[in-house]
Amino acid sequence: MVEVAVATYGVLASFVLSGAERNKRAGRPNPPMVEYTGFALCAVSTAAAIGLPVWAAANYLGVI
């Protein structure tokens, strides 16, 4: 199940970054869906960056 989530995240990140780069080169604004997906990916990355060390520390200390 984790593999599917990681693959989906990778495909979305690749799509958003390549689309944003292409739009920047062409001098066009990004479509709202690209912007919203980029913000969602940033939120997921931030949550993982905060949550995984907390989970690891709790697991190490035996809280979980």
Coordinates of N, CA, C and O in Angstrom, one line a residue:
M1 N 0.8 -1.2 0.0 CA 0.0 0.0 0.0 C 0.9 1.3 0.0 O 0.5 2.2 -0.6
V2 N 2.0 1.2 0.7 CA 2.9 2.4 0.8 C 3.5 2.6 -0.6 O 3.7 3.7 -1.0
E3 N 3.7 1.5 -1.3 CA 4.4 1.7 -2.6 C 3.4 2.4 -3.6 O 3.9 3.2 -4.4
V4 N 2.1 2.2 -3.5 CA 1.2 2.9 -4.3 C 1.2 4.4 -4.0 O 1.2 5.3 -4.9
A5 N 1.2 4.7 -2.7 CA 1.2 6.1 -2.3 C 2.5 6.8 -2.7 O 2.4 8.0 -3.2
V6 N 3.6 6.1 -2.6 CA 4.9 6.7 -3.0 C 4.9 6.9 -4.5 O 5.4 8.0 -5.0
A7 N 4.4 6.0 -5.3 CA 4.4 6.1 -6.7 C 3.5 7.3 -7.2 O 3.8 8.0 -8.0
T8 N 2.3 7.4 -6.5 CA 1.4 8.4 -6.8 C 2.0 9.8 -6.5 O 1.9 10.7 -7.3
Y9 N 2.6 9.9 -5.3 CA 3.3 11.1 -5.0 C 4.4 11.5 -6.0 O 4.5 12.7 -6.4
G10 N 5.2 10.6 -6.4 CA 6.2 10.8 -7.4 C 5.7 11.3 -8.7 O 6.2 12.2 -9.3
V11 N 4.6 10.6 -9.2 CA 4.0 11.0 -10.5 C 3.4 12.4 -10.4 O 3.6 13.3 -11.3
L12 N 2.7 12.7 -9.3 CA 2.2 14.1 -9.1 C 3.2 15.1 -9.0 O 3.1 16.2 -9.6
A13 N 4.3 14.8 -8.2 CA 5.4 15.8 -8.1 C 6.0 16.1 -9.4 O 6.3 17.2 -9.8
S14 N 6.3 15.0 -10.2 CA 6.9 15.2 -11.5 C 6.0 16.0 -12.4 O 6.5 16.9 -13.2
F15 N 4.7 15.7 -12.4 CA 3.8 16.4 -13.3 C 3.7 17.9 -12.9 O 3.8 18.8 -13.8
V16 N 3.6 18.2 -11.6 CA 3.5 19.6 -11.2 C 4.8 20.4 -11.5 O 4.7 21.5 -12.0
L17 N 6.0 19.8 -11.2 CA 7.2 20.5 -11.4 C 7.5 20.7 -12.9 O 7.9 21.8 -13.3
S18 N 7.2 19.7 -13.7 CA 7.5 19.9 -15.1 C 6.5 20.9 -15.7 O 6.9 21.7 -16.6
G19 N 5.2 20.8 -15.3 CA 4.3 21.8 -15.8 C 4.6 23.2 -15.4 O 4.5 24.2 -16.2
A20 N 5.0 23.4 -14.1 CA 5.3 24.7 -13.6 C 6.6 25.3 -14.4 O 6.6 26.5 -14.7
E21 N 7.5 24.4 -14.6 CA 8.7 24.9 -15.3 C 8.4 25.3 -16.8 O 8.9 26.3 -17.3
R22 N 7.6 24.5 -17.4 CA 7.2 24.8 -18.8 C 6.4 26.1 -18.9 O 6.6 26.9 -19.8
N23 N 5.5 26.3 -17.9 CA 4.7 27.6 -17.9 C 5.6 28.8 -17.6 O 5.4 29.8 -18.1
K24 N 6.6 28.6 -16.7 CA 7.5 29.7 -16.4 C 8.3 30.1 -17.7 O 8.5 31.2 -18.0
R25 N 8.8 29.1 -18.4 CA 9.6 29.3 -19.6 C 8.7 30.0 -20.7 O 9.2 30.9 -21.4
A26 N 7.4 29.7 -20.7 CA 6.5 30.3 -21.7 C 6.0 31.6 -21.3 O 5.3 32.3 -22.0
G27 N 6.2 31.9 -20.0 CA 5.7 33.2 -19.5 C 4.2 33.2 -19.2 O 3.5 34.2 -19.2
R28 N 3.6 32.0 -18.9 CA 2.2 31.8 -18.7 C 2.0 31.6 -17.2 O 2.9 31.0 -16.5
P29 N 0.9 32.0 -16.6 CA 0.6 31.6 -15.2 C 0.2 30.1 -15.2 O -0.3 29.5 -16.1
N30 N 0.4 29.5 -14.0 CA 0.0 28.1 -13.8 C -1.5 28.0 -13.7 O -2.1 28.9 -13.1
P31 N -2.1 26.9 -14.2 CA -3.5 26.7 -14.0 C -3.8 26.5 -12.5 O -2.9 26.0 -11.7
P32 N -5.0 26.8 -12.0 CA -5.3 26.6 -10.6 C -5.1 25.2 -10.1 O -4.6 25.0 -9.0
M33 N -5.4 24.2 -10.9 CA -5.2 22.8 -10.5 C -3.8 22.5 -10.2 O -3.4 21.7 -9.3
V34 N -2.8 23.0 -11.0 CA -1.4 22.8 -10.8 C -1.0 23.4 -9.5 O -0.2 22.9 -8.7
E35 N -1.5 24.6 -9.3 CA -1.2 25.4 -8.0 C -1.7 24.6 -6.8 O -1.0 24.4 -5.8
Y36 N -3.0 24.1 -6.8 CA -3.6 23.4 -5.7 C -2.9 22.1 -5.4 O -2.6 21.7 -4.3
T37 N -2.5 21.4 -6.5 CA -1.8 20.1 -6.4 C -0.4 20.4 -5.8 O 0.0 19.6 -4.9
G38 N 0.2 21.4 -6.2 CA 1.5 21.8 -5.6 C 1.4 22.1 -4.1 O 2.3 21.6 -3.3
F39 N 0.4 22.8 -3.8 CA 0.2 23.1 -2.3 C -0.1 21.9 -1.5 O 0.4 21.7 -0.4
A40 N -0.9 21.0 -2.1 CA -1.2 19.7 -1.4 C 0.1 18.9 -1.3 O 0.3 18.2 -0.2
L41 N 0.9 18.8 -2.3 CA 2.2 18.1 -2.2 C 3.1 18.7 -1.1 O 3.8 18.0 -0.4
C42 N 3.1 20.0 -1.0 CA 3.9 20.7 0.0 C 3.4 20.3 1.4 O 4.1 20.1 2.3
A43 N 2.1 20.3 1.5 CA 1.5 19.9 2.8 C 1.8 18.5 3.2 O 2.1 18.2 4.4
V44 N 1.7 17.6 2.3 CA 2.0 16.2 2.5 C 3.5 16.0 2.9 O 3.9 15.3 3.9
S45 N 4.4 16.7 2.2 CA 5.8 16.7 2.5 C 6.1 17.3 3.9 O 6.9 16.7 4.7
T46 N 5.4 18.3 4.3 CA 5.6 18.9 5.6 C 5.1 18.0 6.7 O 5.8 17.8 7.7
A47 N 4.0 17.4 6.5 CA 3.4 16.5 7.5 C 4.3 15.3 7.7 O 4.5 14.9 8.8
A48 N 4.9 14.8 6.6 CA 5.8 13.7 6.7 C 7.1 14.1 7.4 O 7.6 13.3 8.2
A49 N 7.6 15.2 7.1 CA 8.8 15.7 7.7 C 8.7 15.9 9.2 O 9.6 15.8 9.9
I50 N 7.5 16.3 9.6 CA 7.2 16.5 11.0 C 6.8 15.2 11.7 O 7.2 14.8 12.8
G51 N 5.9 14.4 11.0 CA 5.3 13.2 11.6 C 6.3 12.0 11.7 O 6.2 11.3 12.7
L52 N 7.1 11.8 10.7 CA 8.0 10.6 10.8 C 9.0 10.6 11.9 O 9.2 9.6 12.6
P53 N 9.7 11.8 12.2 CA 10.6 11.8 13.3 C 9.9 11.6 14.6 O 10.4 11.0 15.6
V54 N 8.7 12.2 14.8 CA 7.9 12.1 16.0 C 7.5 10.6 16.2 O 7.6 10.1 17.3
W55 N 7.1 10.0 15.1 CA 6.7 8.6 15.2 C 7.9 7.7 15.6 O 7.8 6.8 16.4
A56 N 9.0 8.0 14.9 CA 10.3 7.2 15.2 C 10.7 7.4 16.7 O 11.1 6.4 17.3
A57 N 10.6 8.6 17.2 CA 11.0 8.8 18.6 C 10.0 8.1 19.5 O 10.4 7.5 20.5
A58 N 8.7 8.2 19.2 CA 7.8 7.5 20.1 C 7.9 6.0 20.0 O 7.8 5.3 21.1
N59 N 8.3 5.5 18.9 CA 8.5 4.1 18.7 C 9.8 3.7 19.5 O 9.8 2.6 20.1
Y60 N 10.8 4.5 19.4 CA 12.0 4.2 20.1 C 11.9 4.2 21.6 O 12.4 3.4 22.3
L61 N 11.1 5.2 22.1 CA 10.8 5.3 23.5 C 9.8 4.3 24.1 O 9.6 4.2 25.3
G62 N 9.2 3.6 23.2 CA 8.2 2.6 23.6 C 6.8 3.1 23.9 O 6.0 2.5 24.5
V63 N 6.5 4.3 23.4 CA 5.2 4.9 23.7 C 4.2 4.3 22.8 O 3.0 4.1 23.2
I64 N 4.6 3.9 21.6 CA 3.6 3.2 20.7 C 3.7 1.7 20.9 O 4.6 1.1 21.0

